[in-house]
mmCIF file of C-alpha atoms in Angstrom:
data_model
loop_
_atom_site.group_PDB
_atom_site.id
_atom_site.type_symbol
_atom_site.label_atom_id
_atom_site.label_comp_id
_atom_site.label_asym_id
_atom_site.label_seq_id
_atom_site.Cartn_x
_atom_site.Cartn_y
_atom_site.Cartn_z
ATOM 1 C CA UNK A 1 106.995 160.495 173.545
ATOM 2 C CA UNK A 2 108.995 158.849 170.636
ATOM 3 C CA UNK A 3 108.028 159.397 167.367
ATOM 4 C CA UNK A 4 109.543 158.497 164.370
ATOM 5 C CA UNK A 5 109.993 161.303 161.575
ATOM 6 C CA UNK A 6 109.777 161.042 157.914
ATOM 7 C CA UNK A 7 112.025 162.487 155.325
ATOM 8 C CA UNK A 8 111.388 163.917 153.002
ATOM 9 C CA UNK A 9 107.998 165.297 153.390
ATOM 10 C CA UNK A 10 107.051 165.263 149.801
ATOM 11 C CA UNK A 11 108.334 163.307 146.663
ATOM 12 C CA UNK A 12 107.348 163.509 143.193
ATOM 13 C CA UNK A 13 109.052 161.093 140.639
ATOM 14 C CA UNK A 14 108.795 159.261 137.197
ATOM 15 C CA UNK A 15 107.646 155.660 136.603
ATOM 16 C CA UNK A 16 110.331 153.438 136.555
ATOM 17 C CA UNK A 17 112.195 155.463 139.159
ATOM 18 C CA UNK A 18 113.457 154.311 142.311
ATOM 19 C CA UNK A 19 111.855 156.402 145.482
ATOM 20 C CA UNK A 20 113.697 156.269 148.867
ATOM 21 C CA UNK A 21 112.326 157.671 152.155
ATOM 22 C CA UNK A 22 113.881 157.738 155.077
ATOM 23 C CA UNK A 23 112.582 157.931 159.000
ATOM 24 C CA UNK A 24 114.169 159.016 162.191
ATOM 25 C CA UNK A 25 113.256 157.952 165.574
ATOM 26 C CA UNK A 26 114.538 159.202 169.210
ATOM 27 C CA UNK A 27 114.596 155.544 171.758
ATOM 28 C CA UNK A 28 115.427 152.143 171.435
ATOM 29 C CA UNK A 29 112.871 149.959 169.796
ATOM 30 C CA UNK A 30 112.662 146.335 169.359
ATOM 31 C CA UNK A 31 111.067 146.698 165.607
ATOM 32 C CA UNK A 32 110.195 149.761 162.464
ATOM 33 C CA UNK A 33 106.984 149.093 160.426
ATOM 34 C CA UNK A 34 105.905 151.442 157.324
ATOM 35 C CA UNK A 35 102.247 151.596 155.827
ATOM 36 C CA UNK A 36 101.254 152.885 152.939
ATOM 37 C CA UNK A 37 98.132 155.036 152.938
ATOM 38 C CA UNK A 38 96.589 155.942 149.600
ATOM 39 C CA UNK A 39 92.573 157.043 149.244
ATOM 40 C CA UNK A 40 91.401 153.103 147.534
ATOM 41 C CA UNK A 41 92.920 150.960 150.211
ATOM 42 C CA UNK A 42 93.525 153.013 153.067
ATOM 43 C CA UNK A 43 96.269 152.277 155.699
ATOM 44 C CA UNK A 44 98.140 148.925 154.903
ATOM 45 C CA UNK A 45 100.998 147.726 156.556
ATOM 46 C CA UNK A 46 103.955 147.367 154.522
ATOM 47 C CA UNK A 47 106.711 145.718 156.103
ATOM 48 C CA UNK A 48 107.743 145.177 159.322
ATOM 49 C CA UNK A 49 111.995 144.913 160.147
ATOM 50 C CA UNK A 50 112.791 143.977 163.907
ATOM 51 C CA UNK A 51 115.719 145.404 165.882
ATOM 52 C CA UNK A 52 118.111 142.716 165.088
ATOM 53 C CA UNK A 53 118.052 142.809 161.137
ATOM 54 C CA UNK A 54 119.738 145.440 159.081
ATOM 55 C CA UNK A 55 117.695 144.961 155.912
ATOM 56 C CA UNK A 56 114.752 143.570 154.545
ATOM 57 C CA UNK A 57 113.096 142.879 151.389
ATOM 58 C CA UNK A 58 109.261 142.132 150.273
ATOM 59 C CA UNK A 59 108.756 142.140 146.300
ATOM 60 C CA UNK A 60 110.216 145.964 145.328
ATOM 61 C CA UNK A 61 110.650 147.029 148.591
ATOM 62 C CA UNK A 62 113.561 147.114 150.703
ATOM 63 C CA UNK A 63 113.674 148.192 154.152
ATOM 64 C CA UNK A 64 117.078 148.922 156.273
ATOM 65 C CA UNK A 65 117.657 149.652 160.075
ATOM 66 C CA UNK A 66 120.331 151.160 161.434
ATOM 67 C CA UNK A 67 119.862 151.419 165.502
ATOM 68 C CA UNK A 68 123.430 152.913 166.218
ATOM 69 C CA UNK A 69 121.633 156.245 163.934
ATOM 70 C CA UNK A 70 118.485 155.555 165.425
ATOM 71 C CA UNK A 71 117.005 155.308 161.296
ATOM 72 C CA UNK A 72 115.511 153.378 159.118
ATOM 73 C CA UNK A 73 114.980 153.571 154.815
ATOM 74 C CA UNK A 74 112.130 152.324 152.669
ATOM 75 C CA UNK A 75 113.427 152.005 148.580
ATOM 76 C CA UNK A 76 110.513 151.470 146.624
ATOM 77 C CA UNK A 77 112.364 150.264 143.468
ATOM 78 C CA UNK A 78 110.891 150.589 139.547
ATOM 79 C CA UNK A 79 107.580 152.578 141.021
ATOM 80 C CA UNK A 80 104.472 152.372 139.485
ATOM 81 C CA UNK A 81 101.663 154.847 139.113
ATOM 82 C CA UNK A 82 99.604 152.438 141.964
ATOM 83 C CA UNK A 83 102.436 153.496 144.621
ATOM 84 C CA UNK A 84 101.142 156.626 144.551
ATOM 85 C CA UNK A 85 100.744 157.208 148.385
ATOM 86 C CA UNK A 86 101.735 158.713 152.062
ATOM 87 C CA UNK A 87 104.120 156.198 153.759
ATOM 88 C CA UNK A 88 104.497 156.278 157.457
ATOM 89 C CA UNK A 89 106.949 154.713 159.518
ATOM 90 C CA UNK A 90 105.597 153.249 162.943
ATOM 91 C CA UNK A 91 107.806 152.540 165.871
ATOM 92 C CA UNK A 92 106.220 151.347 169.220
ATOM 93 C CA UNK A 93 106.391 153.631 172.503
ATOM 94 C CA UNK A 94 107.493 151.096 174.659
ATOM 95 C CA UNK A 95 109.533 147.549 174.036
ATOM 96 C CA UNK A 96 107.198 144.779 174.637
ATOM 97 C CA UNK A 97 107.772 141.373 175.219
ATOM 98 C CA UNK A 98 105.115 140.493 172.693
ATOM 99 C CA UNK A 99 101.444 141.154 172.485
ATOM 100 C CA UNK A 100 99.991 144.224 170.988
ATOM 101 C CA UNK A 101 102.112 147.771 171.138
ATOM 102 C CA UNK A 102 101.400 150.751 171.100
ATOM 103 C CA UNK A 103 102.514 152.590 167.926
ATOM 104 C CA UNK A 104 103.318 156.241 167.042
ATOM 105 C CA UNK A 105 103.413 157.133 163.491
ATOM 106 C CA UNK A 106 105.295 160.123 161.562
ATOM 107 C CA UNK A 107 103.779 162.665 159.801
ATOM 108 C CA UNK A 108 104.632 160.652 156.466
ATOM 109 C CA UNK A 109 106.064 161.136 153.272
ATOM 110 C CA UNK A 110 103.879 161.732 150.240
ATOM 111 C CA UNK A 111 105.421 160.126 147.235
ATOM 112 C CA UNK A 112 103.293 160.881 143.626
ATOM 113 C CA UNK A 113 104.802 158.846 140.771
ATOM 114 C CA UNK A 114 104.076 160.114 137.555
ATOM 115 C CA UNK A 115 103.094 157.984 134.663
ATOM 116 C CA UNK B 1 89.034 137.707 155.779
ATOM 117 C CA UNK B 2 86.825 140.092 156.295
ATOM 118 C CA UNK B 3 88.689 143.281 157.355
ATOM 119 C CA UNK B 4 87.919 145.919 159.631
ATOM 120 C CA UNK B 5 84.190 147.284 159.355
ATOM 121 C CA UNK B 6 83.473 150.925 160.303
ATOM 122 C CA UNK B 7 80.556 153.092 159.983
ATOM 123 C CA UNK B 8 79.628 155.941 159.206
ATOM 124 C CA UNK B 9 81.922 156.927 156.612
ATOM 125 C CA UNK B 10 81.588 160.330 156.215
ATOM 126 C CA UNK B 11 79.876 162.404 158.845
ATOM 127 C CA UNK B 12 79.254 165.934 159.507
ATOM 128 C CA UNK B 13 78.195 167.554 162.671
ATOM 129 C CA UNK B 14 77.774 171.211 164.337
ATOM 130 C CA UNK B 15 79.979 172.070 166.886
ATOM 131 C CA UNK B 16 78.794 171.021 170.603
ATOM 132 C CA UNK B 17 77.026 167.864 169.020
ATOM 133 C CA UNK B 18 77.358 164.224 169.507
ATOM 134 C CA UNK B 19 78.743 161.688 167.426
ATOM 135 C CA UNK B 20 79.593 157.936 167.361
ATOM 136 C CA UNK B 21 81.290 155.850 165.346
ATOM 137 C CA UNK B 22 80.940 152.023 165.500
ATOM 138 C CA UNK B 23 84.083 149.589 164.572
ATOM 139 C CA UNK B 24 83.873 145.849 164.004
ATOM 140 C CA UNK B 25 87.256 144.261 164.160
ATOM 141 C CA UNK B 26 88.776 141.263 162.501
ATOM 142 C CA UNK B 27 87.337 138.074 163.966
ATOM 143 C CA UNK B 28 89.774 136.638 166.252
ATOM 144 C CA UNK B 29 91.805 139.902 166.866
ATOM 145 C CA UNK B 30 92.379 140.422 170.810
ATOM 146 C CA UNK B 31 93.622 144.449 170.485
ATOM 147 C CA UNK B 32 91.820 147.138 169.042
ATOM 148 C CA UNK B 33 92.824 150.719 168.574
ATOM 149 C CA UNK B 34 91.741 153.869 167.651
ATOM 150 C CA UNK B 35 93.384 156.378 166.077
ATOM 151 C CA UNK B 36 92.605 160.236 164.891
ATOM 152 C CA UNK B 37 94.495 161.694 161.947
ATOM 153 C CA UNK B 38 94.131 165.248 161.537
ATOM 154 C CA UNK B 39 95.228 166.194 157.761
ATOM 155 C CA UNK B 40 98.518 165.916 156.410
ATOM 156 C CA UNK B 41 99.582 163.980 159.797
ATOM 157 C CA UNK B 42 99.999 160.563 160.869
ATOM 158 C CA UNK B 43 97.728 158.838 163.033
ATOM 159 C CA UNK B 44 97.516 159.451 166.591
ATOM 160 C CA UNK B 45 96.591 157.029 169.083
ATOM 161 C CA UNK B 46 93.500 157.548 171.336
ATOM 162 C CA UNK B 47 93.082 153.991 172.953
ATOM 163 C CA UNK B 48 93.841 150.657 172.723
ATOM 164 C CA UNK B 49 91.908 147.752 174.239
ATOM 165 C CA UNK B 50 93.148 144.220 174.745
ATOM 166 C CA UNK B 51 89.561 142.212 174.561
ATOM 167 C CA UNK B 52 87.666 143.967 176.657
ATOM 168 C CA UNK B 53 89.678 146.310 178.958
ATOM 169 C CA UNK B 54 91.691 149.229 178.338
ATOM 170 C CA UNK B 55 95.356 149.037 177.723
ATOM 171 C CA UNK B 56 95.943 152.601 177.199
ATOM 172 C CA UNK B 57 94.039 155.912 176.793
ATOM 173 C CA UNK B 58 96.497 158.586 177.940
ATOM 174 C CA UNK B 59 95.907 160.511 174.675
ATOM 175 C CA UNK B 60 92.154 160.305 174.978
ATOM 176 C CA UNK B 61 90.333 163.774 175.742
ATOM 177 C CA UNK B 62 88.186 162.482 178.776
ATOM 178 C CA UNK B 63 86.266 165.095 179.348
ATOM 179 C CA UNK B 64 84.683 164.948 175.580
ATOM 180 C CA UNK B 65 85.699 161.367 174.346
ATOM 181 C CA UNK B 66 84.785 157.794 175.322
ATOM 182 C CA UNK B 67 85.253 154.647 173.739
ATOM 183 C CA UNK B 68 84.058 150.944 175.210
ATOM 184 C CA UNK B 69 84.342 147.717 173.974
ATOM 185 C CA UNK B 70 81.506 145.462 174.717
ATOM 186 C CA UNK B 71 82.414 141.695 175.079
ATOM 187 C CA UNK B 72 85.670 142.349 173.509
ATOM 188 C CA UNK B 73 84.182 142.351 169.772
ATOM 189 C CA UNK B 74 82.998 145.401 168.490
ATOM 190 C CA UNK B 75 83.735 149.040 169.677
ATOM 191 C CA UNK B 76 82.158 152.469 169.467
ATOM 192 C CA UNK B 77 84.276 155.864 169.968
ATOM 193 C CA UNK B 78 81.715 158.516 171.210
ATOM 194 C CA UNK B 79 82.626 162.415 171.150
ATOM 195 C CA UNK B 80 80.403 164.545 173.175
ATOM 196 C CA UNK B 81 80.131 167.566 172.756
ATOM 197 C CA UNK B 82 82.364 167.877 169.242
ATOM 198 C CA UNK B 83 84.925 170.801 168.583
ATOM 199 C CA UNK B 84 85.494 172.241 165.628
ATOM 200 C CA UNK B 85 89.556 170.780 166.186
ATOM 201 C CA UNK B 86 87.951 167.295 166.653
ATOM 202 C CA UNK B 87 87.352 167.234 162.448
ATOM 203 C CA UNK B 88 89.451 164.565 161.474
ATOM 204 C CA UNK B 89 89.572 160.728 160.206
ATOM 205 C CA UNK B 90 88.995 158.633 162.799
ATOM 206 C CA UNK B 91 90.265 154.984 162.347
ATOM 207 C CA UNK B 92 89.920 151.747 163.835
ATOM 208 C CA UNK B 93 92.343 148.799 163.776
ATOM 209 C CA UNK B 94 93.267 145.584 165.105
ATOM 210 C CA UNK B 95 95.717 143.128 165.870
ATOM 211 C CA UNK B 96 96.163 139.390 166.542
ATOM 212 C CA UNK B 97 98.364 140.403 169.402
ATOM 213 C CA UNK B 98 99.767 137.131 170.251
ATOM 214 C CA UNK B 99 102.923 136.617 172.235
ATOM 215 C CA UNK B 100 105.497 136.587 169.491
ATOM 216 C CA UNK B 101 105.379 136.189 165.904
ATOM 217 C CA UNK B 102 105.932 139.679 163.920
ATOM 218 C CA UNK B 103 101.939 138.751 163.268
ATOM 219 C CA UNK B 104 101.671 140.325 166.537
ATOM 220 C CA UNK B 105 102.548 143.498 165.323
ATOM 221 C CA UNK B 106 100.910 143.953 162.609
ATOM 222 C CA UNK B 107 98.027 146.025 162.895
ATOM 223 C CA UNK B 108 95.078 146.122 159.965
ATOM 224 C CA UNK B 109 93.003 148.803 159.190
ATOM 225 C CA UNK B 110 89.632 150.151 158.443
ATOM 226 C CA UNK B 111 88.439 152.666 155.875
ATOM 227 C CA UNK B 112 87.947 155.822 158.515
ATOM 228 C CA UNK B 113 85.262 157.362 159.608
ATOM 229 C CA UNK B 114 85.916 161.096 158.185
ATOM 230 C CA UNK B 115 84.239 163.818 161.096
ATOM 231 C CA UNK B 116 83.589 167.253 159.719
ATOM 232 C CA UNK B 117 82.747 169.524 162.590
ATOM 233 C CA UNK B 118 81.316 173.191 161.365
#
């Protein structure tokens, strides 16, 4: 089954930094999410691009697409010790036409950002 | 809102025991899911329901798990008996899962139910 693949598997970096992660994902899909998973709030989606848009912001995070490489990014920009986290990218198994989907997550990457 | 209830939070069992967990969705949210997540991986999908009937449970171990959702509100996942690989966090979401709308999508979840089978 698809499944999309986080890289890298670990990052450590200073406040202020940017952080980038990337994902990789085998079949078409009609749209990428990431969540954030930390041990005070749980799993939270992020953001959420669809197949048609090459980038997309939400406050410091930007989030591209690129379907011809099957890939997507997440930049966390000027990271705080609260982003301190696993993120996950989630692609769905299946295009849908709308509804619910059913999603398969990557093993995540665990960013640490050190005060 | 009120998000996604689940209970127990922790729990810890003996292998060939049974265990249930109980989730209470989002009000209003058709689909509900659960997922395990064995450390240091991702979630993994065990079933989804859409109200009240099953949408998909090809990842579900039959012969051990079972999962219902009674008048298309609230949901219990039900291991019987446990295996010591079946220690995990077990988590419940749900989604609005109208046609269209990246709303649809968007899937919101509980705090885990953490299963520690010795």
């Amino acid at each position: 089954s698809q499944q999309g693949e986080e890289d890298p598997q670990a990052l450590s970096i200073q406040e202020g930094e940017n952080a980038t992660m990337n994902c990789s994902y085998k079949t078409s899909i009609n749209n990428l999410q990431w969540y954030r998973q930390n041990s005070g709030r749980g799993l939270v989606h992020l953001i959420l691009i669809r197949s048609n848009e090459r980038e997309k912001h939400s406050g410091r995070l930007r989030v591209t697409l690129d379907t011809s490489k099957k890939s997507s990014s997440l930049l966390i920009t000027a990271s705080r010790a609260a982003d301190t986290a696993s993120y996950f990218c989630a692609t769905p198994s299946s295009i849908t036409q709308g509804g619910s989907e059913k999603l398969v997550f990557g093993k995540g990457t665990k960013l640490t950002v050190n005060p | 809102e009120a998000g996604v209830a689940q209970s127990p939070r922790y729990k810890i069992i003996e292998k060939r025991q049974s265990v249930a967990f109980w989730c209470n969705p989002i009000s209003g949210h058709a689909t509900l899911y659960w997922y395990q997540q064995i450390l240091g991986q991702g979630p993994k999908l065990l079933i989804q329901f859409q109200n009240n009937g099953v949408v998909d449970d090809s990842q579900l171990p039959k012969d051990r798990f079972s999962a219902e959702r009674l008048k298309g509100v609230d949901s219990t996942l039900k291991i019987q008996p446990a295996k010591l690989e079946d220690s995990a966090v077990y988590l419940c979401a749900s989604s609005l899962a109208l046609a269209g709308g990246e709303r649809a999508y968007e899937q919101y979840f509980g705090p885990g139910t953490r299963l520690t089978v010795t």
